[in-house]
């Protein structure tokens, strides 16, 4: 460990010990390779401990160190850390963490996100997910709101054992929660460009027949929140509804984790879609939003998803 970095870590630790009043054993340093492995070295603050369980806050040190080297003072860093801890205490995250082993208390907070299976393989080793080609449908639990943003965590396999529920039951509950948390919508590009208040079209309304596009432009599928909206195609009833509206099977082009383009199989060349996807990802999709380079298909007759070879 380089000397300047080592000195920064120790000074930050001493400052936090003074600011929090914690004992020496409650603030300690762990390198990223130490169990459990993380993306960065961290400074761990053990906030409370009871019945063999601890509430901890882990600070990524390299990020703080770089901000310090770029002119941020130690006092500013410590103040920001203390404010962060206080916000977490107010957010209800800690209470949710205490309830994590009680399925009845946590079930309404379960939801699904999509990740690329190969890229996130190491993070998926101990968590619950379903596979669809190279896509992992990952089970998450919402831990609360912090500064206007949702805080969540992947559901570990040991939690399923504590809940004494089948993975199928839990996963179906999470898919349904995801549907109501952020309902699916089809977005018209023209309206997105010219109408800032446009919130998408509710094609799931069974009382009307939504005019899905069957031409080469396709349909942009996401959710009302338009964050992690590509999951919409896997939500209950969505794929079947689209296939019925199209009167056809359809291709799915996941341009990011936030949306997917839907194209009728009739008259659509998947090779063209594959090339468009490749160009879109390379030119406009941030690495953290990438999902897959493969084209998928939903078969109306079998109600199954598959990768297009």
Tab-separated table of C-alpha atoms in Angstrom:
chain	number	residue	atom	x	y	z
A	1	UNK	CA	0.000	0.000	0.000
A	2	UNK	CA	1.495	3.349	-1.073
A	3	UNK	CA	2.553	5.627	1.764
A	4	UNK	CA	0.268	8.605	0.983
A	5	UNK	CA	-2.735	6.292	0.646
A	6	UNK	CA	-1.850	4.487	3.888
A	7	UNK	CA	-1.530	7.789	5.728
A	8	UNK	CA	-4.874	8.968	4.339
A	9	UNK	CA	-6.633	5.785	5.484
A	10	UNK	CA	-5.234	6.054	9.011
A	11	UNK	CA	-6.020	9.772	9.288
A	12	UNK	CA	-9.581	9.224	8.077
A	13	UNK	CA	-10.005	6.398	10.559
A	14	UNK	CA	-8.734	8.563	13.455
A	15	UNK	CA	-10.997	11.458	12.434
A	16	UNK	CA	-14.036	9.180	12.245
A	17	UNK	CA	-13.228	7.641	15.624
A	18	UNK	CA	-13.258	11.138	17.132
A	19	UNK	CA	-16.404	12.227	15.256
A	20	UNK	CA	-18.488	9.135	16.067
A	21	UNK	CA	-17.198	8.226	19.494
A	22	UNK	CA	-16.907	4.605	18.370
A	23	UNK	CA	-14.380	2.322	20.012
A	24	UNK	CA	-11.184	1.265	18.212
A	25	UNK	CA	-12.587	-2.122	17.212
A	26	UNK	CA	-15.660	-0.607	15.506
A	27	UNK	CA	-13.826	1.159	12.660
A	28	UNK	CA	-11.382	-0.942	10.657
A	29	UNK	CA	-9.840	-1.233	7.186
A	30	UNK	CA	-10.347	-4.139	4.737
A	31	UNK	CA	-8.698	-4.580	1.351
A	32	UNK	CA	-10.962	-5.419	-1.585
A	33	UNK	CA	-9.610	-9.007	-1.753
A	34	UNK	CA	-10.658	-9.719	1.845
A	35	UNK	CA	-13.927	-11.572	2.388
A	36	UNK	CA	-16.435	-10.621	1.182
A	37	UNK	CA	-14.654	-9.411	-1.978
A	38	UNK	CA	-15.712	-5.960	-3.162
A	39	UNK	CA	-14.868	-3.563	-5.981
A	40	UNK	CA	-12.674	-1.389	-3.765
A	41	UNK	CA	-10.857	-1.242	-0.427
A	42	UNK	CA	-13.199	-0.128	2.321
A	43	UNK	CA	-13.285	1.355	5.781
A	44	UNK	CA	-15.887	-0.498	7.820
A	45	UNK	CA	-17.893	1.259	10.523
A	46	UNK	CA	-19.681	-1.180	12.824
A	47	UNK	CA	-22.626	0.884	14.024
A	48	UNK	CA	-24.351	-1.627	16.309
A	49	UNK	CA	-24.286	-5.303	17.189
A	50	UNK	CA	-26.814	-7.566	18.872
A	51	UNK	CA	-27.688	-11.268	18.842
A	52	UNK	CA	-24.607	-11.987	16.739
A	53	UNK	CA	-25.633	-9.565	13.971
A	54	UNK	CA	-23.959	-6.271	13.161
A	55	UNK	CA	-25.087	-3.093	11.406
A	56	UNK	CA	-22.179	-1.823	9.335
A	57	UNK	CA	-21.445	0.983	6.910
A	58	UNK	CA	-18.642	0.343	4.396
A	59	UNK	CA	-16.878	3.308	2.776
A	60	UNK	CA	-15.049	2.839	-0.533
A	61	UNK	CA	-11.650	4.318	0.287
A	62	UNK	CA	-10.066	4.805	-3.136
A	63	UNK	CA	-12.907	7.066	-4.219
A	64	UNK	CA	-12.512	9.204	-1.096
A	65	UNK	CA	-8.743	9.222	-1.489
A	66	UNK	CA	-8.974	10.526	-5.050
A	67	UNK	CA	-11.321	13.314	-3.965
A	68	UNK	CA	-8.826	14.186	-1.193
A	69	UNK	CA	-5.964	14.359	-3.697
A	70	UNK	CA	-8.106	16.622	-5.878
A	71	UNK	CA	-8.493	19.197	-3.138
A	72	UNK	CA	-11.294	18.024	-0.870
A	73	UNK	CA	-10.368	18.542	2.771
A	74	UNK	CA	-10.417	15.806	5.396
A	75	UNK	CA	-12.990	17.840	7.349
A	76	UNK	CA	-15.310	17.908	4.329
A	77	UNK	CA	-14.938	14.155	3.801
A	78	UNK	CA	-15.663	13.339	7.451
A	79	UNK	CA	-18.702	15.665	7.501
A	80	UNK	CA	-20.070	13.978	4.358
A	81	UNK	CA	-19.606	10.517	5.891
A	82	UNK	CA	-21.403	11.523	9.109
A	83	UNK	CA	-24.283	13.046	7.126
A	84	UNK	CA	-24.513	9.859	5.080
A	85	UNK	CA	-24.718	7.717	8.225
A	86	UNK	CA	-27.438	9.965	9.634
A	87	UNK	CA	-29.458	9.739	6.391
A	88	UNK	CA	-29.215	5.951	6.461
A	89	UNK	CA	-30.478	5.940	10.059
A	90	UNK	CA	-33.498	8.061	9.040
A	91	UNK	CA	-34.260	6.094	5.867
A	92	UNK	CA	-35.459	2.914	7.562
A	93	UNK	CA	-32.764	0.827	5.880
A	94	UNK	CA	-31.431	-0.491	9.170
A	95	UNK	CA	-34.879	-1.586	10.332
A	96	UNK	CA	-35.427	-3.308	6.985
A	97	UNK	CA	-32.117	-5.119	7.451
A	98	UNK	CA	-33.352	-6.419	10.801
A	99	UNK	CA	-36.512	-7.745	9.110
A	100	UNK	CA	-34.670	-9.415	6.228
A	101	UNK	CA	-35.139	-12.941	7.617
A	102	UNK	CA	-38.915	-12.509	8.010
A	103	UNK	CA	-40.538	-13.216	4.644
A	104	UNK	CA	-43.928	-11.790	5.609
A	105	UNK	CA	-42.300	-8.454	6.461
A	106	UNK	CA	-40.073	-8.319	3.393
A	107	UNK	CA	-42.161	-9.916	0.612
A	108	UNK	CA	-43.776	-6.682	-0.601
A	109	UNK	CA	-40.297	-5.177	-1.162
A	110	UNK	CA	-39.010	-7.886	-3.523
A	111	UNK	CA	-38.430	-6.993	-7.176
A	112	UNK	CA	-36.470	-8.082	-10.273
A	113	UNK	CA	-33.602	-6.460	-12.196
A	114	UNK	CA	-31.796	-7.715	-15.295
A	115	UNK	CA	-28.020	-8.187	-15.466
A	116	UNK	CA	-25.657	-9.714	-18.011
A	117	UNK	CA	-24.847	-13.152	-16.611
A	118	UNK	CA	-21.250	-13.301	-17.836
A	119	UNK	CA	-20.217	-9.788	-16.782
A	120	UNK	CA	-21.679	-10.155	-13.281
A	121	UNK	CA	-20.859	-13.838	-12.805
A	122	UNK	CA	-18.841	-13.325	-9.609
A	123	UNK	CA	-21.648	-11.264	-8.045
A	124	UNK	CA	-24.228	-13.944	-8.886
A	125	UNK	CA	-22.484	-16.838	-7.155
A	126	UNK	CA	-24.465	-16.577	-3.935
A	127	UNK	CA	-27.693	-14.870	-5.047
A	128	UNK	CA	-31.092	-15.938	-6.385
A	129	UNK	CA	-31.739	-15.477	-10.110
A	130	UNK	CA	-33.298	-17.068	-13.175
A	131	UNK	CA	-31.470	-17.501	-16.464
A	132	UNK	CA	-32.832	-16.526	-19.860
A	133	UNK	CA	-29.994	-17.024	-22.344
A	134	UNK	CA	-27.158	-14.744	-21.232
A	135	UNK	CA	-29.518	-12.643	-19.104
A	136	UNK	CA	-29.856	-13.069	-15.349
A	137	UNK	CA	-33.190	-12.066	-13.844
A	138	UNK	CA	-31.906	-11.180	-10.379
A	139	UNK	CA	-33.989	-11.111	-7.215
A	140	UNK	CA	-33.575	-7.900	-5.182
A	141	UNK	CA	-35.110	-6.462	-2.054
A	142	UNK	CA	-35.766	-2.747	-1.651
A	143	UNK	CA	-34.114	-1.572	1.579
A	144	UNK	CA	-35.605	1.933	1.634
A	145	UNK	CA	-35.309	5.412	0.177
A	146	UNK	CA	-32.168	7.481	0.645
A	147	UNK	CA	-31.966	11.048	-0.665
A	148	UNK	CA	-34.669	10.344	-3.250
A	149	UNK	CA	-33.034	7.141	-4.533
A	150	UNK	CA	-33.963	3.525	-3.868
A	151	UNK	CA	-31.436	1.487	-1.906
A	152	UNK	CA	-31.553	-2.229	-2.654
A	153	UNK	CA	-29.613	-5.454	-2.267
A	154	UNK	CA	-29.495	-8.803	-4.054
A	155	UNK	CA	-31.244	-11.633	-2.248
A	156	UNK	CA	-28.724	-14.205	-0.996
A	157	UNK	CA	-29.383	-17.932	-1.112
A	158	UNK	CA	-29.270	-18.243	2.672
A	159	UNK	CA	-32.240	-15.845	2.909
A	160	UNK	CA	-34.394	-18.289	0.949
A	161	UNK	CA	-33.548	-20.965	3.508
A	162	UNK	CA	-34.552	-18.621	6.345
A	163	UNK	CA	-37.836	-17.769	4.616
A	164	UNK	CA	-38.744	-21.448	4.122
A	165	UNK	CA	-40.392	-20.619	0.790
A	166	UNK	CA	-39.817	-22.139	-2.639
A	167	UNK	CA	-37.812	-20.085	-5.127
A	168	UNK	CA	-40.768	-20.230	-7.534
A	169	UNK	CA	-43.160	-18.671	-5.007
A	170	UNK	CA	-40.716	-15.917	-4.085
A	171	UNK	CA	-39.795	-15.167	-7.693
A	172	UNK	CA	-43.423	-14.959	-8.817
A	173	UNK	CA	-44.133	-12.546	-5.968
A	174	UNK	CA	-41.151	-10.390	-6.991
A	175	UNK	CA	-42.266	-10.274	-10.640
A	176	UNK	CA	-45.739	-9.158	-9.601
A	177	UNK	CA	-44.282	-6.517	-7.271
A	178	UNK	CA	-42.077	-5.241	-10.104
A	179	UNK	CA	-45.120	-4.903	-12.342
A	180	UNK	CA	-46.980	-2.697	-9.856
A	181	UNK	CA	-43.863	-0.811	-8.709
A	182	UNK	CA	-43.290	0.425	-12.262
A	183	UNK	CA	-45.956	-0.735	-14.753
A	184	UNK	CA	-44.958	-1.526	-18.360
A	185	UNK	CA	-45.378	1.117	-21.051
A	186	UNK	CA	-44.744	1.455	-24.775
A	187	UNK	CA	-43.097	4.737	-25.758
A	188	UNK	CA	-43.544	6.543	-29.056
A	189	UNK	CA	-40.273	8.244	-30.079
A	190	UNK	CA	-42.035	11.274	-31.566
A	191	UNK	CA	-43.912	11.950	-28.324
A	192	UNK	CA	-40.745	11.463	-26.245
A	193	UNK	CA	-38.978	14.148	-28.268
A	194	UNK	CA	-41.735	16.767	-28.340
A	195	UNK	CA	-43.673	16.197	-25.084
A	196	UNK	CA	-41.636	16.369	-21.813
A	197	UNK	CA	-44.666	15.246	-19.788
A	198	UNK	CA	-45.233	12.127	-21.898
A	199	UNK	CA	-45.310	9.016	-19.724
A	200	UNK	CA	-45.774	6.267	-22.273
A	201	UNK	CA	-48.837	4.359	-23.463
A	202	UNK	CA	-50.696	1.784	-21.394
A	203	UNK	CA	-50.925	-1.062	-23.894
A	204	UNK	CA	-51.950	-3.462	-21.108
A	205	UNK	CA	-55.444	-1.947	-20.904
A	206	UNK	CA	-57.625	-4.881	-21.961
A	207	UNK	CA	-60.570	-2.546	-22.651
A	208	UNK	CA	-58.864	-1.168	-25.761
A	209	UNK	CA	-56.717	-2.523	-28.584
A	210	UNK	CA	-53.430	-0.609	-28.569
A	211	UNK	CA	-52.024	-0.031	-32.099
A	212	UNK	CA	-48.599	-1.666	-31.799
A	213	UNK	CA	-46.258	-1.062	-34.724
A	214	UNK	CA	-45.437	-3.994	-36.965
A	215	UNK	CA	-43.171	-2.049	-39.309
A	216	UNK	CA	-39.377	-1.921	-39.185
A	217	UNK	CA	-39.326	0.908	-36.597
A	218	UNK	CA	-40.745	-1.350	-33.904
A	219	UNK	CA	-41.928	-0.430	-30.400
A	220	UNK	CA	-39.946	0.905	-27.455
A	221	UNK	CA	-40.898	-1.072	-24.343
A	222	UNK	CA	-39.993	0.126	-20.853
A	223	UNK	CA	-41.787	1.028	-17.606
A	224	UNK	CA	-43.316	4.151	-16.076
A	225	UNK	CA	-40.059	4.895	-14.231
A	226	UNK	CA	-37.930	4.085	-17.317
A	227	UNK	CA	-35.169	2.852	-14.996
A	228	UNK	CA	-34.280	-0.839	-15.334
A	229	UNK	CA	-37.272	-0.933	-17.667
A	230	UNK	CA	-36.033	-3.752	-19.911
A	231	UNK	CA	-37.448	-6.163	-17.336
A	232	UNK	CA	-40.939	-5.192	-18.565
A	233	UNK	CA	-41.018	-7.903	-21.243
A	234	UNK	CA	-40.653	-10.626	-18.577
A	235	UNK	CA	-43.383	-9.275	-16.285
A	236	UNK	CA	-46.669	-11.217	-15.897
A	237	UNK	CA	-48.877	-11.077	-18.991
A	238	UNK	CA	-46.751	-8.554	-20.900
A	239	UNK	CA	-45.203	-10.750	-23.614
A	240	UNK	CA	-48.484	-12.539	-24.243
A	241	UNK	CA	-50.334	-9.227	-24.544
A	242	UNK	CA	-47.820	-7.854	-27.067
A	243	UNK	CA	-47.960	-11.064	-29.121
A	244	UNK	CA	-51.764	-10.918	-29.194
A	245	UNK	CA	-51.733	-7.261	-30.262
A	246	UNK	CA	-49.234	-8.076	-33.014
A	247	UNK	CA	-50.920	-11.379	-33.876
A	248	UNK	CA	-47.385	-12.695	-34.152
A	249	UNK	CA	-44.271	-13.791	-32.312
A	250	UNK	CA	-41.736	-10.995	-31.819
A	251	UNK	CA	-38.039	-10.197	-31.553
A	252	UNK	CA	-36.607	-8.350	-28.539
A	253	UNK	CA	-33.632	-6.002	-28.906
A	254	UNK	CA	-32.287	-5.045	-25.469
A	255	UNK	CA	-30.600	-1.707	-26.219
A	256	UNK	CA	-29.842	-1.302	-22.492
A	257	UNK	CA	-31.087	-2.423	-19.076
A	258	UNK	CA	-33.635	0.400	-19.291
A	259	UNK	CA	-35.587	-0.480	-22.430
A	260	UNK	CA	-36.088	-2.987	-25.242
A	261	UNK	CA	-37.197	-2.609	-28.839
A	262	UNK	CA	-39.978	-4.977	-29.912
A	263	UNK	CA	-40.278	-6.090	-33.558
A	264	UNK	CA	-42.813	-8.380	-35.233
A	265	UNK	CA	-41.186	-11.543	-36.609
A	266	UNK	CA	-43.040	-11.189	-39.902
A	267	UNK	CA	-40.935	-9.206	-42.329
A	268	UNK	CA	-38.119	-8.496	-39.853
A	269	UNK	CA	-34.563	-9.679	-40.464
A	270	UNK	CA	-32.851	-10.559	-37.140
A	271	UNK	CA	-29.431	-9.996	-38.733
A	272	UNK	CA	-30.316	-6.362	-39.355
A	273	UNK	CA	-31.551	-6.065	-35.766
A	274	UNK	CA	-28.288	-7.574	-34.522
A	275	UNK	CA	-26.243	-5.016	-36.437
A	276	UNK	CA	-28.418	-2.145	-35.198
A	277	UNK	CA	-28.049	-3.406	-31.616
A	278	UNK	CA	-24.272	-3.592	-31.945
A	279	UNK	CA	-24.062	-0.026	-33.269
A	280	UNK	CA	-26.484	1.299	-30.640
A	281	UNK	CA	-24.555	-0.266	-27.765
A	282	UNK	CA	-21.210	0.981	-29.057
A	283	UNK	CA	-22.422	4.529	-29.731
A	284	UNK	CA	-24.999	5.328	-27.047
A	285	UNK	CA	-25.182	2.715	-24.256
A	286	UNK	CA	-22.989	3.381	-21.176
A	287	UNK	CA	-21.064	0.257	-20.052
A	288	UNK	CA	-22.990	0.099	-16.777
A	289	UNK	CA	-26.302	-0.016	-18.716
A	290	UNK	CA	-25.307	-2.783	-21.149
A	291	UNK	CA	-27.372	-5.980	-21.074
A	292	UNK	CA	-26.676	-8.212	-24.100
A	293	UNK	CA	-25.504	-8.331	-27.722
A	294	UNK	CA	-27.965	-11.140	-28.518
A	295	UNK	CA	-31.373	-10.812	-30.153
A	296	UNK	CA	-34.168	-12.654	-28.328
A	297	UNK	CA	-37.502	-13.970	-29.531
A	298	UNK	CA	-40.820	-14.598	-27.813
A	299	UNK	CA	-42.681	-17.480	-29.437
A	300	UNK	CA	-46.406	-16.841	-29.341
A	301	UNK	CA	-47.300	-20.532	-29.789
A	302	UNK	CA	-45.125	-21.847	-26.928
A	303	UNK	CA	-45.033	-18.661	-24.751
A	304	UNK	CA	-41.275	-19.129	-24.405
A	305	UNK	CA	-38.256	-16.823	-24.751
A	306	UNK	CA	-35.127	-17.850	-26.624
A	307	UNK	CA	-31.905	-16.433	-28.018
A	308	UNK	CA	-31.868	-16.067	-31.812
A	309	UNK	CA	-28.920	-18.005	-33.240
